XYZ file of C-alpha atoms in Angstrom:
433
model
C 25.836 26.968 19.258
C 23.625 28.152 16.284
C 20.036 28.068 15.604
C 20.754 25.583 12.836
C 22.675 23.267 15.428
C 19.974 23.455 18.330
C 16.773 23.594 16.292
C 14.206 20.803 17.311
C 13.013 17.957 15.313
C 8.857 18.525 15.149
C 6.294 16.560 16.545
C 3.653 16.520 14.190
C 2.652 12.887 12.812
C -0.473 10.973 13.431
C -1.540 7.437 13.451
C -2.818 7.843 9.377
C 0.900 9.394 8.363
C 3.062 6.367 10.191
C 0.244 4.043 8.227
C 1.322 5.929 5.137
C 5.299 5.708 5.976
C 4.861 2.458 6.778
C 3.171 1.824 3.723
C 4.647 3.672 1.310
C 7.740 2.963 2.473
C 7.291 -0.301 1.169
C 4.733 -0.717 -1.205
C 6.972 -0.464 -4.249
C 8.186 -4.236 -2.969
C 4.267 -4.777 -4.635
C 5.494 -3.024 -7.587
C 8.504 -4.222 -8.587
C 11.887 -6.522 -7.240
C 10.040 -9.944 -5.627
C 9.794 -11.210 -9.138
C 13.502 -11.461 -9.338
C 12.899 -13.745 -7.166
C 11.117 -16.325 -9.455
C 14.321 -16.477 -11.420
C 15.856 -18.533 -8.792
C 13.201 -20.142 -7.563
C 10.355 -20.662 -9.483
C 6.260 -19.563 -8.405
C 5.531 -22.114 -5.807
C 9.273 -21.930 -4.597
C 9.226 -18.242 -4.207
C 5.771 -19.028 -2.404
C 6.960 -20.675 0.160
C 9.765 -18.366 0.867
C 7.530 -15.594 1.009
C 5.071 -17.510 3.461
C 8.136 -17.761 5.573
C 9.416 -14.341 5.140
C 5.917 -12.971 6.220
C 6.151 -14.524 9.541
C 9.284 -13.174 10.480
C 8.118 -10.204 9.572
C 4.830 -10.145 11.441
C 6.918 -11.405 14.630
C 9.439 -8.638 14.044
C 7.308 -5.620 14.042
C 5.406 -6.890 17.198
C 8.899 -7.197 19.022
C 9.978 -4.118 17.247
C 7.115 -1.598 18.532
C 7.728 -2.633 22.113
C 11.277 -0.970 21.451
C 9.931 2.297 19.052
C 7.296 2.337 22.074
C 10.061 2.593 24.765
C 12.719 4.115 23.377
C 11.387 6.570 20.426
C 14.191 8.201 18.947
C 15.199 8.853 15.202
C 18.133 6.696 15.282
C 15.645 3.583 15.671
C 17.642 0.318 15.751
C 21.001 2.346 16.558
C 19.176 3.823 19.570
C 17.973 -0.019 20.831
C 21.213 -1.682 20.424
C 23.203 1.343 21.770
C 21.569 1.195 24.648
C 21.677 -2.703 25.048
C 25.401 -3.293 24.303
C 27.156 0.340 24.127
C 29.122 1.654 21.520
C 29.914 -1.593 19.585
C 26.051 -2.907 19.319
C 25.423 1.019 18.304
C 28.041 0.937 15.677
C 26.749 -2.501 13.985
C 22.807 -1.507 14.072
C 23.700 2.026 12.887
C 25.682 0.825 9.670
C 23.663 -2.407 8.644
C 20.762 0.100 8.880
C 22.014 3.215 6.932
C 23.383 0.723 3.928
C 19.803 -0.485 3.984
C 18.311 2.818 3.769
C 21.040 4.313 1.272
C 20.380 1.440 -0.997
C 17.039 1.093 -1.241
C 16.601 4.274 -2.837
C 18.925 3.828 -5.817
C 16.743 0.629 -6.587
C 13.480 2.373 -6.088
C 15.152 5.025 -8.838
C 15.948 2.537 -11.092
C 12.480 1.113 -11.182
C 10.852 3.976 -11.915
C 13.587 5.239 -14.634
C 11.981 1.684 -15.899
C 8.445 2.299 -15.449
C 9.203 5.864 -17.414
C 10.997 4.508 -19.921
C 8.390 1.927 -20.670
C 5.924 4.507 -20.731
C 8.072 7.209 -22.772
C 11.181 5.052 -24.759
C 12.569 8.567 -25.271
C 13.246 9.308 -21.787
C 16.546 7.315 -20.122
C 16.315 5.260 -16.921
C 19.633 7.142 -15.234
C 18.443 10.454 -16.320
C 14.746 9.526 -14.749
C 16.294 8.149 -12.023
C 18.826 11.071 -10.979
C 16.327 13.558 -11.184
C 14.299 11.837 -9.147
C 17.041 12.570 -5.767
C 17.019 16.009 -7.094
C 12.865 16.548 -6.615
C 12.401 14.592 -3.686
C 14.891 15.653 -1.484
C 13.671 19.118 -1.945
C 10.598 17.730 -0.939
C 11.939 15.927 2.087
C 13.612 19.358 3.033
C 10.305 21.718 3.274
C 9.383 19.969 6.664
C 8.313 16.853 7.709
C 4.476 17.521 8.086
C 4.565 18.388 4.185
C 6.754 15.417 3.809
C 4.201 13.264 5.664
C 0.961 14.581 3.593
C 2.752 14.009 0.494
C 3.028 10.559 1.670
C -0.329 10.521 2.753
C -1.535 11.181 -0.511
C 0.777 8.982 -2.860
C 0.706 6.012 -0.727
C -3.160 6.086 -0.874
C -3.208 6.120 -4.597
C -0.656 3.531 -4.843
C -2.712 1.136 -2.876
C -6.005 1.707 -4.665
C -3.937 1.198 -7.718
C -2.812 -2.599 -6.290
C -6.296 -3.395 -5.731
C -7.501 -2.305 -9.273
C -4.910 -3.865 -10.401
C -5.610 -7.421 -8.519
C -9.131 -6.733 -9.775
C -7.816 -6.492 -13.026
C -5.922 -9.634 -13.764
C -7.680 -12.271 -10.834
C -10.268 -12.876 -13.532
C -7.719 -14.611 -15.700
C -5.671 -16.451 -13.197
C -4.660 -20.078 -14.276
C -3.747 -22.174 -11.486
C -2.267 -24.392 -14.426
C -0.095 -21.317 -15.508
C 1.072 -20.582 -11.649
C 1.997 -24.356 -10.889
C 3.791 -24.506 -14.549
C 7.716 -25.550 -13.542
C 6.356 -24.839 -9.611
C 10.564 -25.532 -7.652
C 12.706 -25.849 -10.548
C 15.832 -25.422 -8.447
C 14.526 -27.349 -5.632
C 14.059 -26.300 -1.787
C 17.815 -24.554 -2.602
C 15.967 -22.245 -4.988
C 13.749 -21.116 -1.616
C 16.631 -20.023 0.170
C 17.925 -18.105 -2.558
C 14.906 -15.967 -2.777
C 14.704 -15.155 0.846
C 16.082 -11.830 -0.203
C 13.643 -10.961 -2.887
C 10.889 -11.817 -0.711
C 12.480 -9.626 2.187
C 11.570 -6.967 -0.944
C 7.990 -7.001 -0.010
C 8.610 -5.944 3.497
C 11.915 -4.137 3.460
C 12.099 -0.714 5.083
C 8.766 -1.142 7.294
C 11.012 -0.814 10.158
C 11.682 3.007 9.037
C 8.772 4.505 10.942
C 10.831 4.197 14.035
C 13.261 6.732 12.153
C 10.050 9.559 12.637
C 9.758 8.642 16.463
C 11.016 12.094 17.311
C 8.586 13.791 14.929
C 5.259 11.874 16.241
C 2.858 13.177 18.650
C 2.289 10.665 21.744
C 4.635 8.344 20.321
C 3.542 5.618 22.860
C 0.121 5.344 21.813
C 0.280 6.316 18.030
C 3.652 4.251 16.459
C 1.992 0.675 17.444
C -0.811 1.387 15.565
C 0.842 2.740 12.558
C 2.830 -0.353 12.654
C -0.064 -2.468 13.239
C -1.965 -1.519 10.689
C 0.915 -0.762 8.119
C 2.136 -4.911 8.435
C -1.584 -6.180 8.007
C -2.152 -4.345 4.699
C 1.126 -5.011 3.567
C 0.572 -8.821 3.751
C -2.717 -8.871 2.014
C -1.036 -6.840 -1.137
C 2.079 -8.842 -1.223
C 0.283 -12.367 -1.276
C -2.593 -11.261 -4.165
C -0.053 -9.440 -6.373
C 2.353 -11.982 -6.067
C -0.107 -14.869 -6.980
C -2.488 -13.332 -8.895
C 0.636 -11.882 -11.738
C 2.365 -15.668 -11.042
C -1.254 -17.273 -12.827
C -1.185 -14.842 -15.731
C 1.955 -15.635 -17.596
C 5.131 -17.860 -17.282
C 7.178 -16.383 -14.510
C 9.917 -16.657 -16.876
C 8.372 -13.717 -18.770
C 8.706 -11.121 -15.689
C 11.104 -12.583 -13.797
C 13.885 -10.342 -14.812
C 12.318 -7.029 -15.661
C 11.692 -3.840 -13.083
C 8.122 -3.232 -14.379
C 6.278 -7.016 -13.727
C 2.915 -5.518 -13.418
C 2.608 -3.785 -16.388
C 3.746 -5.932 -18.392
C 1.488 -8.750 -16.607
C -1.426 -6.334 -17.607
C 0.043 -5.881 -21.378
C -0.270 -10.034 -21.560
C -3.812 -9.867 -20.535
C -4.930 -7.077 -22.090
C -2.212 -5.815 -24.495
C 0.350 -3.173 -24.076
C -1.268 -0.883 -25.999
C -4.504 -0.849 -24.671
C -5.146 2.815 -22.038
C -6.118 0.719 -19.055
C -2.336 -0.847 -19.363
C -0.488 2.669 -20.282
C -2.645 4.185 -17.240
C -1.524 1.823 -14.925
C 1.737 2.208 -15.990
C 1.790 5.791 -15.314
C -0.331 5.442 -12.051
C 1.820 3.157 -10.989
C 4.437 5.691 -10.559
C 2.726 6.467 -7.656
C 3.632 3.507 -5.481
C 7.741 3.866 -6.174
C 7.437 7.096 -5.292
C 5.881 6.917 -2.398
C 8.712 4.071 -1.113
C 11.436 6.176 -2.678
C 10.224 9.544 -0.311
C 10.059 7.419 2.216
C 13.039 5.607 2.211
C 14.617 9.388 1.620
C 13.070 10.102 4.964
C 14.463 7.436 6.619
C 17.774 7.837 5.436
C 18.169 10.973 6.751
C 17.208 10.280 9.924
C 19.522 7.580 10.562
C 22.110 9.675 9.391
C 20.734 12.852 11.492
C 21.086 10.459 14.870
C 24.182 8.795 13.654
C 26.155 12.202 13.326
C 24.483 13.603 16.424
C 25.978 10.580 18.830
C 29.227 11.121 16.864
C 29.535 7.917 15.000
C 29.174 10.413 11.961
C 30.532 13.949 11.314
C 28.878 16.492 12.894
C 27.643 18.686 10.505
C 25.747 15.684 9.046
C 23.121 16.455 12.650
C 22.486 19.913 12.307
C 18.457 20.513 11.488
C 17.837 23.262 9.256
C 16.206 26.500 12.228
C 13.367 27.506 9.097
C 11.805 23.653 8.311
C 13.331 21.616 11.373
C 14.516 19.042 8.750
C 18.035 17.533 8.742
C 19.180 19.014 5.458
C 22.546 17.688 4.857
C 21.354 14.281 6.304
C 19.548 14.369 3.330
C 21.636 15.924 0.894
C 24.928 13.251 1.558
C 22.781 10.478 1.290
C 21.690 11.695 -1.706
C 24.962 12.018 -3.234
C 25.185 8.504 -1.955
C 22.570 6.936 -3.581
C 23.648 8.649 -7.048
C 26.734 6.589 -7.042
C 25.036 3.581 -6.560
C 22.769 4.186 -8.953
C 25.932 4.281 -11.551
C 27.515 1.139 -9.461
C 24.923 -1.522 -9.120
C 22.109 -3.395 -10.713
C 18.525 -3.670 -9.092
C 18.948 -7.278 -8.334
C 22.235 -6.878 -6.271
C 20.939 -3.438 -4.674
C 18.098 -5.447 -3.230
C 20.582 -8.180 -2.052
C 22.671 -5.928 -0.312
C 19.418 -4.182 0.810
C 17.878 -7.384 2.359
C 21.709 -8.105 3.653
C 21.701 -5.098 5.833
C 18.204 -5.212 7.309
C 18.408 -8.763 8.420
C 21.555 -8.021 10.324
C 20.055 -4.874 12.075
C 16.927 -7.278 12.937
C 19.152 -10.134 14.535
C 20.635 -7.191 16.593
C 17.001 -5.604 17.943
C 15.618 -8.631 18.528
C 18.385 -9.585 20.779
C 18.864 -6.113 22.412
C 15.183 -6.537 23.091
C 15.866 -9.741 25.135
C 18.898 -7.638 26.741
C 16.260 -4.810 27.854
C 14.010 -6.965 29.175
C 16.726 -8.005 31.863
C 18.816 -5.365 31.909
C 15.992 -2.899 31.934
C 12.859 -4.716 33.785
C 11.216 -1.168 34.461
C 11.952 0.274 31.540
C 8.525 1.765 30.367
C 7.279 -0.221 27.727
C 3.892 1.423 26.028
C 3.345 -1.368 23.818
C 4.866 -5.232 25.329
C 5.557 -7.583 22.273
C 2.847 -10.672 22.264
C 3.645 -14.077 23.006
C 7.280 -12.876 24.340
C 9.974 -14.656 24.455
C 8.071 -16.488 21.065
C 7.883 -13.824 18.866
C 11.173 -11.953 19.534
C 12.357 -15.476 19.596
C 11.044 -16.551 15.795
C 11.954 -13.007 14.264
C 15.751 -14.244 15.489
C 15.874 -17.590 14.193
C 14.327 -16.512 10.853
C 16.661 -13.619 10.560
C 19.317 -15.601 10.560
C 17.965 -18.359 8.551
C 17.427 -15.527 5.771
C 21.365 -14.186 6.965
C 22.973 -17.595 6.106
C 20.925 -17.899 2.815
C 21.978 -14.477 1.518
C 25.417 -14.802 2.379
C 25.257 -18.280 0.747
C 24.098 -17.399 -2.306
C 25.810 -13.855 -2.472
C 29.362 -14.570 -1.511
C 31.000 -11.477 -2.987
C 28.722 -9.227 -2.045
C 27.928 -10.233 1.548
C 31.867 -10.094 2.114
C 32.259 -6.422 0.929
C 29.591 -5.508 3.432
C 31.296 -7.465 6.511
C 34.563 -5.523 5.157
C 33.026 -1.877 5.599
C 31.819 -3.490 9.077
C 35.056 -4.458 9.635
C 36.940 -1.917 8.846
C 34.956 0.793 10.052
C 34.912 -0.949 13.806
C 38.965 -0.793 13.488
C 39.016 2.994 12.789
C 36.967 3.824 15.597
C 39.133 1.403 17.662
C 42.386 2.235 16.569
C 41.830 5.774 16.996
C 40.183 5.545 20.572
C 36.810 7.682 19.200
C 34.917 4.716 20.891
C 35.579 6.000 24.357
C 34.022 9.348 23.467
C 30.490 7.536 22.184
């Protein structure tokens, strides 16, 4: 076997890098996407979805460190339900969680092919967006240590930009602006916007992709987690009320750069304080977009390596310990969906794949409890069976609703589910997982 093949992931990361993957790994959600969901549901309607949304995912990431606690591997939800339910459970965790991280990239791109283009009209979004996968998996392949200071760094700007930002614009909310046309499609307009709330969160769950790579992974992934949800929540509720009372949320409800253009309505788009943001806001997709790069290839690293995947796709690179054609297929990956999809429908299928890889780890932690009773578990969820027991119901509450509302999409995912489940049938390679 070569060096390449049998070459170590390291174990480098700290409680301050998991807070900045967990961060950054979301924070453009703050930046762009959840204000597609005002089209469908209007301010206090999208409100109350994302009120709902937060509490499954405050529920979810307490149930979901007791299993990154116990069972810290990079293949993260694949690794949990494989080892609740065998190959099958492995099989659906592993694909709804690799289309989540392979589209949330090309959506990330397109935003800040937006943000770019609003800043510079000469450059193109695609062109913006495509060389985007070019720099940052380069990145991504120097190491993971690098990988993890870069996030460090970007995801810290980013969220001193939201908080400028919020300082910005609070002084000229209008509560009469926010509660202008508050449900205009009714409590069915809340359901629909499930997955554009989901947009604020989406991806969190990533930082059990790095499990391999963190030093005393028992102790230091609950606290990245912990702190990573509770500043996540604070940002997503101000930005998301504080833009809703500055203009009609018909006005940046279908754009990809809502807070810029919130700051051009309050204090013009030419003015430098708007333009700066604009650029410094760069910082927060960027941050989500390495992130999501990182977790990508770690899901398709583990995938590969317990053969659901071919193996090439798990060798780590013996000079940086990174999983360099992990990174470079999804890559290629995400460039076709960037030519493929729209941002709205990338989130959807996003938000389509995570909730079905949180139904399954919140049920293969109720497996592991009983199947597993001494099982060493670092971290045990609070409140259990509540919280476990919440995340479920509210996954699937979100599942329904997305399916609902996204019909043609929701059945081409189920198909590659499908289909995928009858090759490894058909041809027996389940026996050998």
């Amino acid at each position: 076997m070569s060096a390449e093949q049998t070459a170590a992931l390291k174990k480098v990361l700290k409680p301050i890098h998991l807070w900045a993957i967990a961060v950054g790994l979301v924070i453009s959600g703050e930046y762009f996407g959840w204000n597609y969901g005002w089209g469908v549901s209007g301010t206090i309607g999208f409100l109350i979805a994302t009120i709902v949304v937060t509490i499954m995912y405050v529920t979810f990431i307490f149930s979901f460190t007791e299993l990154t606690t116990s069972i810290p591997q990079a293949g993260g939800p694949f690794s949990y339900a494989y080892r609740a339910f065998g190959w099958w459970g492995g099989l659906i965790a592993g694909y709804a969680t690799l289309v989540e991280f392979l589209v949330t990239p090309p959506a990330i791109a397109f935003a800040l092919g937006s943000y770019s283009h609003f800043l510079y009209p000469s450059l193109q979004v695609l062109e913006v967006a495509f060389a985007c996968y070019v720099i940052f998996i380069l990145i991504n392949l120097l190491g993971i240590k690098e990988s993890a200071l870069f996030s460090l760094i970007v995801t810290l700007l980013a969220v001193v930009e939201l908080l400028i930002y919020i300082g910005i614009v609070a002084p000229h909310f209008s509560y009469s602006t926010f509660v202008a046309e508050p449900m205009p499609f009714g409590w069915a307009g809340v359901f629909a916007a499930l997955p554009f709330a989901i947009w604020f969160y989406l991806a969190i769950e990533g930082v059990a992709m790095v499990a391999e790579e963190v030093e005393d992974p028992k102790r230091t992934i609950s606290l990245g987690y912990i702190y990573g949800i509770s500043t996540l929540v604070v940002l997503a509720m101000a930005v998301m009320i504080f833009t809703g009372g500055v203009a009609p949320w018909r006005q940046l409800s279908e754009i990809d750069y809502p807070l810029p253009a919130a700051l051009g309505i309050v204090l013009g788009r030419d003015n430098s304080l708007t333009q700066l943001f604009a650029s410094l806001g760069l910082f927060g997709l960027i941050a989500s977009f390495h992130g999501t790069i990182i977790g990508y290839s770690r899901q398709i690293f583990a995938l590969a390596r317990s053969g659901y995947l071919p193996s090439f796709l798990g060798n780590v690179n013996a000079r940086f310990q990174t999983p360099h054609w992990a990174l470079i297929a999804g890559g290629l990956v995400g460039c076709l969906a960037l030519l493929l999809g729209t941002t709205d429908q990338v989130i959807i299928l996003a938000a389509l794949g995570a909730v079905v890889m949180y139904m399954i780890s919140m049920v293969a932690l109720f497996v592991l409890r009983r199947k597993e009773p001494q099982l060493e578990r670092p971290f045990s969820v609070p409140f259990y069976p509540f919280f476990p027991g919440v995340a479920l119901v509210l996954s699937g509450i979100c599942l329904v609703a997305i399916v609902y509302y996204n019909a043609m999409l929701s059945l081409w995912f189920f198909a590659g589910l499908a289909v995928i489940a009858a090759f490894f049938t058909l041809t027996g390679r389940h026996k050998s997982l």
